[in-house]
Coordinates of C-alpha atoms in Angstrom, one line a residue:
V275 CA -0.2 -0.1 0.0
D276 CA 2.8 2.6 0.8
A277 CA 4.3 1.8 -2.7
L278 CA 1.0 2.2 -4.4
A279 CA 0.6 5.6 -2.4
G280 CA 3.9 6.9 -3.1
E281 CA 3.4 6.0 -7.2
V282 CA -0.1 7.8 -7.3
R283 CA 1.3 11.0 -5.6
R284 CA 4.5 10.8 -7.9
R285 CA 2.0 10.7 -10.7
Y286 CA -0.9 13.0 -9.5
H287 CA 1.9 15.8 -8.3
A288 CA 2.2 17.3 -11.5
L289 CA -1.3 17.0 -12.7
V290 CA -2.5 18.5 -9.2
R291 CA -0.4 22.0 -9.6
R292 CA -1.9 22.8 -13.2
D293 CA -5.6 21.4 -12.2
A294 CA -7.9 22.5 -9.5
E295 CA -10.7 19.5 -10.3
V296 CA -7.4 17.1 -10.3
G297 CA -6.5 18.6 -7.2
R298 CA -9.8 17.7 -5.4
T299 CA -9.7 14.2 -7.0
W300 CA -6.5 13.7 -5.2
L301 CA -7.3 14.9 -1.9
V302 CA -10.3 12.0 -1.9
I303 CA -7.4 9.2 -3.4
D304 CA -4.9 10.5 -0.6
L305 CA -7.6 9.8 1.7
I306 CA -8.1 6.7 0.4
L307 CA -4.6 5.7 0.3
A308 CA -4.6 6.3 4.4
I309 CA -7.6 4.6 5.0
L310 CA -6.2 1.4 3.4
R311 CA -2.6 2.0 5.2
G312 CA -4.3 2.3 8.5
S313 CA -6.8 -0.9 8.0
V314 CA -3.9 -3.1 7.2
R315 CA -1.4 -1.5 9.8
E316 CA -4.2 -2.1 12.3
G317 CA -5.5 -5.6 11.0
L318 CA -9.0 -4.3 10.9
A319 CA -10.0 -7.2 8.7
F320 CA -9.2 -9.9 11.3
D321 CA -9.7 -8.0 14.7
R322 CA -12.9 -9.6 16.4
R323 CA -13.9 -6.0 17.6
G324 CA -14.3 -4.3 13.6
F325 CA -13.8 -0.8 13.3
D326 CA -13.8 -0.9 17.0
A327 CA -10.6 -1.3 17.3
I328 CA -9.6 2.0 16.7
D329 CA -13.0 3.7 18.8
D330 CA -10.1 5.6 20.5
Y331 CA -8.4 7.5 18.1
E332 CA -9.9 11.0 16.9
W333 CA -10.5 10.5 13.3
R334 CA -8.4 12.7 11.9
D335 CA -5.4 11.7 14.2
W336 CA -6.2 8.1 12.6
L337 CA -5.8 9.5 9.1
R338 CA -2.7 11.5 10.2
L339 CA -1.0 8.7 11.8
H340 CA -1.7 6.8 8.6
G341 CA 0.1 9.3 5.9
A342 CA -2.8 11.9 5.2
M343 CA -2.0 15.4 4.1
E344 CA -2.8 18.0 6.2
S345 CA -4.5 19.4 3.0
S346 CA -6.6 16.6 2.7
L347 CA -7.4 16.6 6.4
D348 CA -9.0 20.4 5.8
S349 CA -10.5 19.5 2.9
G350 CA -14.4 20.1 2.4
F351 CA -14.6 16.2 2.6
V352 CA -13.4 15.7 5.5
R353 CA -15.0 18.9 7.2
G354 CA -18.3 17.8 5.6
I355 CA -18.1 14.2 7.7
Y356 CA -18.1 16.3 10.8
D357 CA -20.3 18.6 10.1
L358 CA -23.0 16.0 9.1
A359 CA -22.6 14.6 12.6
F360 CA -22.4 17.8 14.4
A361 CA -19.1 16.3 15.9
F362 CA -17.5 19.3 17.7
E363 CA -17.8 19.2 21.7
D364 CA -19.9 21.3 23.2
G365 CA -20.9 22.7 19.8
D366 CA -16.9 24.7 19.6
P367 CA -15.6 24.8 15.7
A368 CA -12.0 24.7 17.4
R369 CA -13.0 21.4 18.9
P370 CA -14.0 18.4 16.3
R371 CA -14.1 15.4 17.8
L372 CA -15.3 12.2 16.2
A373 CA -14.0 8.5 16.9
A374 CA -12.3 6.9 13.9
S375 CA -14.4 3.8 14.5
V376 CA -17.6 5.6 13.8
A377 CA -16.3 7.6 11.2
L378 CA -14.9 4.7 9.3
R379 CA -17.9 2.4 9.6
G380 CA -20.2 5.6 8.6
A381 CA -18.3 6.1 5.5
M382 CA -17.8 2.8 4.2
R383 CA -21.5 2.1 4.7
M384 CA -22.5 5.5 3.3
F385 CA -20.4 5.5 -0.1
F386 CA -20.3 1.2 -0.7
T387 CA -24.0 0.5 0.3
Y388 CA -26.4 2.9 -0.2
R389 CA -29.1 2.1 -2.8
G390 CA -29.8 4.5 -5.5
S391 CA -28.5 8.0 -4.1
L392 CA -26.4 8.9 -1.3
F393 CA -28.8 11.5 0.0
Y394 CA -32.7 11.6 0.0
R395 CA -34.6 14.6 0.7
M396 CA -37.7 14.1 2.3
G397 CA -41.2 14.9 0.6
A398 CA -42.3 16.5 3.9
G399 CA -40.9 16.8 7.6
M400 CA -39.1 13.9 9.2
G401 CA -41.9 13.9 11.8
D402 CA -44.7 13.3 8.9
I403 CA -42.6 11.5 6.8
V404 CA -41.2 8.9 9.2
F405 CA -42.9 9.2 12.5
A406 CA -46.7 9.8 11.5
P407 CA -46.5 6.4 9.7
L408 CA -45.0 4.5 12.5
Y409 CA -47.7 5.8 14.8
E410 CA -50.8 4.9 12.4
V411 CA -49.4 1.7 12.2
L412 CA -48.8 0.9 15.8
Q413 CA -52.5 2.7 16.7
R414 CA -54.0 0.2 14.1
R415 CA -52.4 -2.7 15.5
G416 CA -54.4 -1.7 18.9
V417 CA -51.1 0.4 20.7
R418 CA -52.1 2.6 23.2
F419 CA -50.6 6.0 23.2
E420 CA -51.1 8.3 26.2
F421 CA -49.9 11.8 25.3
F422 CA -49.2 15.3 27.7
H423 CA -47.2 12.3 29.9
R424 CA -43.4 13.5 31.2
L425 CA -41.6 10.6 32.6
R426 CA -40.4 11.8 35.8
D427 CA -38.9 9.1 38.1
V428 CA -37.9 5.3 37.1
R429 CA -38.0 4.1 40.1
L430 CA -35.9 0.5 41.1
A431 CA -37.4 -2.4 43.5
P432 CA -35.2 -2.6 46.9
G433 CA -32.4 -5.3 47.1
D434 CA -29.2 -5.8 44.8
A435 CA -31.1 -6.9 41.4
L436 CA -31.7 -4.4 39.1
S437 CA -35.4 -4.0 38.2
V438 CA -37.8 -1.4 37.6
D439 CA -40.9 -1.5 40.0
A440 CA -42.9 1.8 39.3
L441 CA -42.6 5.0 36.3
T442 CA -44.0 8.0 37.6
F443 CA -44.9 11.0 35.3
D444 CA -46.1 14.3 35.4
V445 CA -49.7 14.6 33.6
Q446 CA -49.0 17.7 31.7
A447 CA -52.7 17.9 30.6
K448 CA -56.0 15.9 30.3
V449 CA -57.8 14.6 27.1
R450 CA -61.4 16.3 27.5
E451 CA -62.8 12.9 25.8
G452 CA -61.4 9.3 24.3
A453 CA -57.8 9.5 23.1
Y454 CA -56.3 12.6 21.6
R455 CA -55.9 12.6 18.1
P456 CA -52.6 14.6 17.3
L457 CA -52.1 14.4 13.9
V458 CA -53.7 17.2 11.1
P459 CA -54.0 16.9 7.2
V460 CA -52.3 19.0 5.2
R461 CA -52.3 18.5 1.3
N462 CA -54.0 15.1 2.4
L463 CA -50.8 14.3 4.6
P464 CA -51.5 13.3 8.1
C465 CA -48.6 16.1 9.8
W466 CA -47.6 16.9 13.2
P467 CA -48.9 20.5 14.2
A468 CA -46.3 22.8 15.9
A469 CA -48.7 23.3 19.0
P470 CA -51.3 21.0 20.5
D471 CA -54.8 21.1 19.7
W472 CA -55.9 23.1 22.6
A473 CA -59.6 22.2 21.9
Q474 CA -58.9 18.2 22.9
L475 CA -57.4 19.3 26.1
E476 CA -59.0 19.9 29.4
D477 CA -58.6 23.6 30.3
G478 CA -57.0 24.2 26.6
D479 CA -57.8 27.9 26.5
R480 CA -56.5 28.6 29.7
I481 CA -53.1 26.4 29.4
A482 CA -52.2 28.2 26.0
R483 CA -53.2 31.5 27.0
E484 CA -50.7 31.2 30.4
G485 CA -48.3 29.6 27.8
W486 CA -47.5 26.5 29.0
H487 CA -44.5 24.9 27.7
L488 CA -45.4 21.3 27.4
E489 CA -42.1 19.7 25.7
S490 CA -40.0 21.7 28.1
P491 CA -38.7 19.9 31.1
W492 CA -38.5 23.0 32.8
E493 CA -42.3 23.7 33.0
T494 CA -43.3 23.6 36.4
R495 CA -47.2 23.6 35.7
V496 CA -49.0 20.6 35.4
A497 CA -52.3 18.8 35.7
G498 CA -51.7 15.9 37.7
E499 CA -49.7 13.0 38.2
R500 CA -49.5 9.2 37.8
T501 CA -47.8 6.2 38.7
L502 CA -47.7 3.0 36.9
E503 CA -46.4 -0.2 39.0
V504 CA -44.9 -3.5 37.9
G505 CA -47.1 -6.4 37.2
R506 CA -50.4 -4.0 37.7
D507 CA -49.7 -1.8 34.7
F508 CA -47.1 -3.2 33.3
D509 CA -44.4 -6.3 32.7
L510 CA -41.6 -4.8 30.8
V511 CA -40.2 -1.3 30.0
V512 CA -38.9 0.2 26.6
L513 CA -36.9 3.4 27.5
G514 CA -36.7 5.1 24.3
I515 CA -35.9 8.7 26.1
P516 CA -32.4 10.4 24.8
V517 CA -29.6 10.0 26.6
G518 CA -29.5 13.8 27.5
A519 CA -32.7 13.0 29.3
I520 CA -31.9 10.2 31.5
P521 CA -30.2 12.0 34.1
L522 CA -33.5 13.9 34.6
A523 CA -35.6 10.6 34.5
C524 CA -33.7 7.9 36.0
G525 CA -31.4 9.4 38.7
E526 CA -31.5 6.3 40.9
L527 CA -30.8 4.2 37.9
V528 CA -27.6 6.5 37.4
A529 CA -26.4 6.2 41.4
R530 CA -26.9 2.5 41.4
A531 CA -25.6 1.3 38.2
P532 CA -22.1 2.2 36.9
A533 CA -22.7 1.0 33.6
W534 CA -25.6 3.9 33.3
R535 CA -23.3 6.1 35.2
D536 CA -20.9 5.2 32.3
A537 CA -23.3 6.1 29.5
V538 CA -24.4 9.3 30.5
T539 CA -20.7 10.4 31.6
H540 CA -19.1 9.3 28.0
G541 CA -22.3 9.8 26.2
K542 CA -21.8 13.5 25.1
T543 CA -24.3 15.9 23.3
V544 CA -24.1 18.9 21.7
A545 CA -26.9 21.4 21.0
T546 CA -28.1 22.6 17.4
Q547 CA -29.1 25.5 15.9
A548 CA -31.2 26.0 12.6
F549 CA -33.3 28.3 10.5
Q550 CA -35.2 28.2 7.0
L551 CA -36.0 30.8 4.7
W552 CA -38.9 30.9 2.3
M553 CA -38.0 33.5 -0.5
R554 CA -39.7 35.4 -3.6
E555 CA -36.7 34.2 -6.2
D556 CA -36.2 31.0 -6.9
M557 CA -32.6 29.6 -7.2
A558 CA -31.5 30.5 -10.6
A559 CA -32.7 34.3 -9.6
L560 CA -30.2 34.3 -6.2
G561 CA -27.1 33.1 -8.5
W562 CA -26.9 29.0 -7.5
R563 CA -26.0 27.6 -10.9
H564 CA -26.4 24.1 -10.2
P565 CA -28.8 21.4 -9.3
P566 CA -31.2 21.6 -5.9
T567 CA -28.5 20.2 -3.3
N568 CA -27.8 18.9 0.0
L569 CA -24.4 20.9 1.0
S570 CA -22.3 20.5 4.0
G571 CA -18.8 22.0 4.8
F572 CA -19.7 25.6 4.6
V573 CA -18.8 28.1 6.9
E574 CA -19.4 28.4 10.5
P575 CA -22.0 29.8 12.3
F576 CA -24.2 27.2 9.4
D577 CA -21.7 24.7 7.5
T578 CA -24.6 22.6 6.1
W579 CA -27.5 23.6 3.5
A580 CA -30.1 22.0 1.8
D581 CA -32.5 23.3 -0.9
M582 CA -35.9 22.1 -0.1
G583 CA -37.7 24.0 -2.8
H584 CA -39.5 20.5 -3.7
L585 CA -41.3 21.1 -0.4
L586 CA -43.4 24.4 -1.2
P587 CA -46.4 22.0 -3.5
R588 CA -47.0 21.0 0.2
E589 CA -47.7 24.0 1.6
D590 CA -50.2 26.9 1.6
W591 CA -49.1 30.3 0.0
R592 CA -51.2 33.2 -1.3
T593 CA -48.1 35.0 -2.4
P594 CA -45.7 33.5 -4.5
V595 CA -42.6 31.4 -3.2
R596 CA -39.8 30.4 -5.2
A597 CA -37.3 29.2 -2.7
L598 CA -37.2 27.2 0.0
A599 CA -33.6 26.9 2.1
Y600 CA -32.7 24.7 5.6
F601 CA -29.7 25.5 7.3
C602 CA -28.1 23.8 10.7
S603 CA -24.9 23.6 12.7
P604 CA -23.7 22.7 15.8
L605 CA -24.5 25.8 18.4
P606 CA -21.4 26.4 21.1
D607 CA -23.5 25.9 24.8
V608 CA -24.9 29.2 26.1
R609 CA -22.3 30.1 29.1
G610 CA -23.6 31.9 32.0
P611 CA -26.0 32.0 35.6
A612 CA -28.8 31.8 33.2
E613 CA -30.9 28.0 33.7
G614 CA -34.4 26.6 32.7
D615 CA -36.4 28.2 30.2
A616 CA -33.8 31.2 30.3
V617 CA -31.6 29.5 28.7
E618 CA -33.4 28.5 25.7
A619 CA -34.5 32.1 25.6
R620 CA -31.0 33.2 25.2
A621 CA -30.2 30.3 23.1
R622 CA -32.8 31.6 20.3
E623 CA -31.6 35.0 20.8
V624 CA -27.8 33.5 19.8
V625 CA -29.0 31.7 16.9
R626 CA -30.9 34.9 15.5
D627 CA -27.7 37.1 15.7
N628 CA -26.0 34.0 13.9
A629 CA -28.3 34.0 11.0
V630 CA -28.2 37.4 10.4
R631 CA -24.8 37.7 11.0
F632 CA -24.3 34.6 8.6
L633 CA -26.6 36.1 5.9
D634 CA -25.4 39.1 5.8
R635 CA -21.8 38.3 5.5
D636 CA -21.5 34.9 4.0
V637 CA -24.9 33.0 2.1
G638 CA -23.7 35.7 -0.9
A639 CA -20.8 32.8 -1.4
L640 CA -23.4 30.8 -2.2
W641 CA -26.1 32.8 -3.4
P642 CA -24.6 36.3 -5.3
G643 CA -28.0 37.6 -6.5
A644 CA -29.0 37.4 -2.9
E645 CA -26.6 40.2 -1.5
S646 CA -26.0 43.9 -2.4
R647 CA -24.0 46.4 -1.2
E648 CA -25.2 46.7 2.3
G649 CA -25.3 43.0 2.6
F650 CA -28.1 40.7 2.4
R651 CA -31.4 41.5 0.4
W652 CA -34.2 41.1 2.8
E653 CA -36.7 42.4 0.9
I654 CA -36.4 38.6 -1.0
L655 CA -38.0 36.8 2.1
A656 CA -41.5 35.8 1.8
A657 CA -43.6 36.5 4.7
E658 CA -47.8 36.0 5.5
P659 CA -48.9 38.0 7.0
D660 CA -46.5 40.3 5.9
D661 CA -46.0 43.1 8.6
G662 CA -43.6 45.3 6.5
A663 CA -41.3 45.0 8.4
V664 CA -37.5 45.9 6.6
G665 CA -34.2 45.4 6.8
A666 CA -32.7 42.4 9.3
R667 CA -36.3 42.8 10.9
R668 CA -37.6 41.0 8.2
F669 CA -35.5 37.5 9.7
D670 CA -38.3 37.2 12.2
T671 CA -41.0 36.7 9.9
Q672 CA -39.0 32.9 9.3
F673 CA -38.5 30.0 11.3
W674 CA -35.1 29.4 13.4
T675 CA -34.7 27.3 16.4
A676 CA -32.0 26.6 19.4
N677 CA -32.4 23.0 20.0
V678 CA -30.6 23.0 23.9
R679 CA -33.4 20.8 25.7
P680 CA -31.8 17.9 27.2
S681 CA -33.7 15.8 24.8
E682 CA -33.4 17.9 22.0
R683 CA -29.5 17.6 22.1
Y684 CA -27.7 15.2 19.8
A685 CA -25.6 12.5 20.8
L686 CA -22.1 12.4 19.4
S687 CA -20.0 9.8 19.0
V688 CA -16.5 11.2 20.6
P689 CA -13.4 9.1 20.7
G690 CA -13.7 6.1 23.4
S691 CA -16.9 6.2 23.9
S692 CA -18.1 3.6 21.8
R693 CA -17.6 0.9 24.7
F694 CA -19.8 2.6 27.5
R695 CA -23.1 2.5 25.3
L696 CA -25.8 0.7 26.7
S697 CA -26.8 -2.2 24.5
P698 CA -30.4 -2.9 24.0
L699 CA -29.6 -6.6 24.4
S700 CA -28.2 -6.0 27.6
P701 CA -28.6 -2.9 29.6
G702 CA -28.5 -4.4 33.1
V703 CA -31.9 -3.9 34.4
D704 CA -33.8 -7.3 34.3
N705 CA -37.0 -5.8 33.0
L706 CA -36.4 -2.7 30.9
T707 CA -33.9 -2.3 27.4
V708 CA -33.4 0.8 25.8
A709 CA -33.8 2.3 21.9
G710 CA -32.4 5.2 20.4
D711 CA -29.6 6.3 18.5
W712 CA -27.3 7.1 21.5
T713 CA -27.1 2.8 22.3
A714 CA -24.6 0.3 21.1
S715 CA -26.9 -0.2 18.1
G716 CA -24.1 -1.4 15.9
L717 CA -23.9 1.9 13.7
N718 CA -23.3 3.9 16.7
T719 CA -23.9 7.5 15.3
G720 CA -26.6 9.8 15.6
C721 CA -29.1 9.1 12.5
V722 CA -32.5 7.4 12.1
E723 CA -30.6 4.3 11.0
S724 CA -29.2 3.8 13.7
A725 CA -32.4 4.6 16.2
V726 CA -34.1 2.0 13.9
M727 CA -31.2 -1.1 13.9
S728 CA -31.3 -0.1 18.0
G729 CA -35.5 -0.3 17.9
L730 CA -35.1 -3.8 16.2
L731 CA -32.4 -4.4 18.8
A732 CA -34.7 -3.7 21.8
A733 CA -37.8 -6.1 19.7
H734 CA -35.3 -8.7 19.8
A735 CA -34.3 -8.6 23.3
L736 CA -38.4 -8.8 24.3
T737 CA -39.6 -11.3 21.9
G738 CA -36.2 -13.0 20.2
A739 CA -37.7 -11.4 16.9
P740 CA -36.4 -10.2 14.9
P741 CA -33.3 -12.8 14.3
L742 CA -30.0 -10.6 14.8
E743 CA -28.8 -11.3 11.1
D744 CA -31.7 -9.8 9.8
I745 CA -31.1 -6.5 11.3
I746 CA -28.9 -5.1 8.1
G747 CA -25.6 -3.4 9.8
Y748 CA -25.6 -5.3 12.9
D749 CA -22.1 -7.3 13.6
H750 CA -23.8 -9.9 15.9
P751 CA -21.2 -12.4 17.5

């Protein structure tokens, strides 16, 4: 491999200096050669641990160790991998942290096992395309859903053996009658609304008027309490909450079980930020000369952009809207004395400031037609109702979010953390299993594929089905 790399480097060297496109190709070749060299040196093909044998290495460090050039390590190809995985500790762009095992496994899966296309853009929101169908199927199969229940405590039975004795919930709101119906039709597609249907809830008008934050862990106002007991209300528990929320609801488990304590200690998470723009001019008018794209490896504070104009036919606009763009990136943790909802409010201010500065300063590199001498052309933003706002104040008609709540934070894959992930097959509690992209799923990265694999493993732990060999991507013993 070393000989091959030397010969390829010699042949490409002269071409690279003359042709930028060849130079970009060489960066990819250089990275592939480093991966080949490292895989042979480390004996990954013969190590029973597979890619996990290099989990303690940081991805860039491992590539550098096996001969990758610094220009390759700083290329958009590598930066894009970090950006797509939000792989920055505490959201700090100066602290990229991604386990070599996860990066290499993900790259192999992405580039050699995809079907049809490397990326798919959904035909509506993920909640509506992925989770709404799952909800409808389960409902038709007889699963009973209890909305507006916030898990507050997983209580363990007395004794040395770990088993769940009871589950305590805050009942945040009560349904007027029957079962709560969560979905609303949008152009004949069942969708999750941005807010509850207050008309279905007891005192719904008052809850809405008083501004209860039903999705916030810091909301103290509740409508009641409910406790489920083992043997009477349940036999087995599937804990599907994110790793960031475990300390809030599973304090006794974390205190009594070292494996759970390690999982939350080493299971790092990161806040994220996003904004969406609806515009009166299409991408060609804005200066984008390429087909619709998903793009990463761009500048901070928003390094990832997706052209989502294909969603516009699903939306209701009275005025012409010709372009829709989604941006996202990690969000550095908000520092200071603020807590709870105050942290969220401050983070939203930070995201708004980041977005306005990004549009004024950076987006012109992508959309030269969107900028003027003064900066971003704010008048191209579409709004209904249009309040006549001008300048940067027009951004307030768009959508932006700061994902800082424990259940919203993205699960990272930092070096050395895979061994501390809880497995759905053996989480160490007799009558409980776990599910989520933060578990030992076999993919070990934050994505819907990892969550699905984890769910299948949880199903196998409870029922024996599906067989482990049928879970695509899971390397079972």
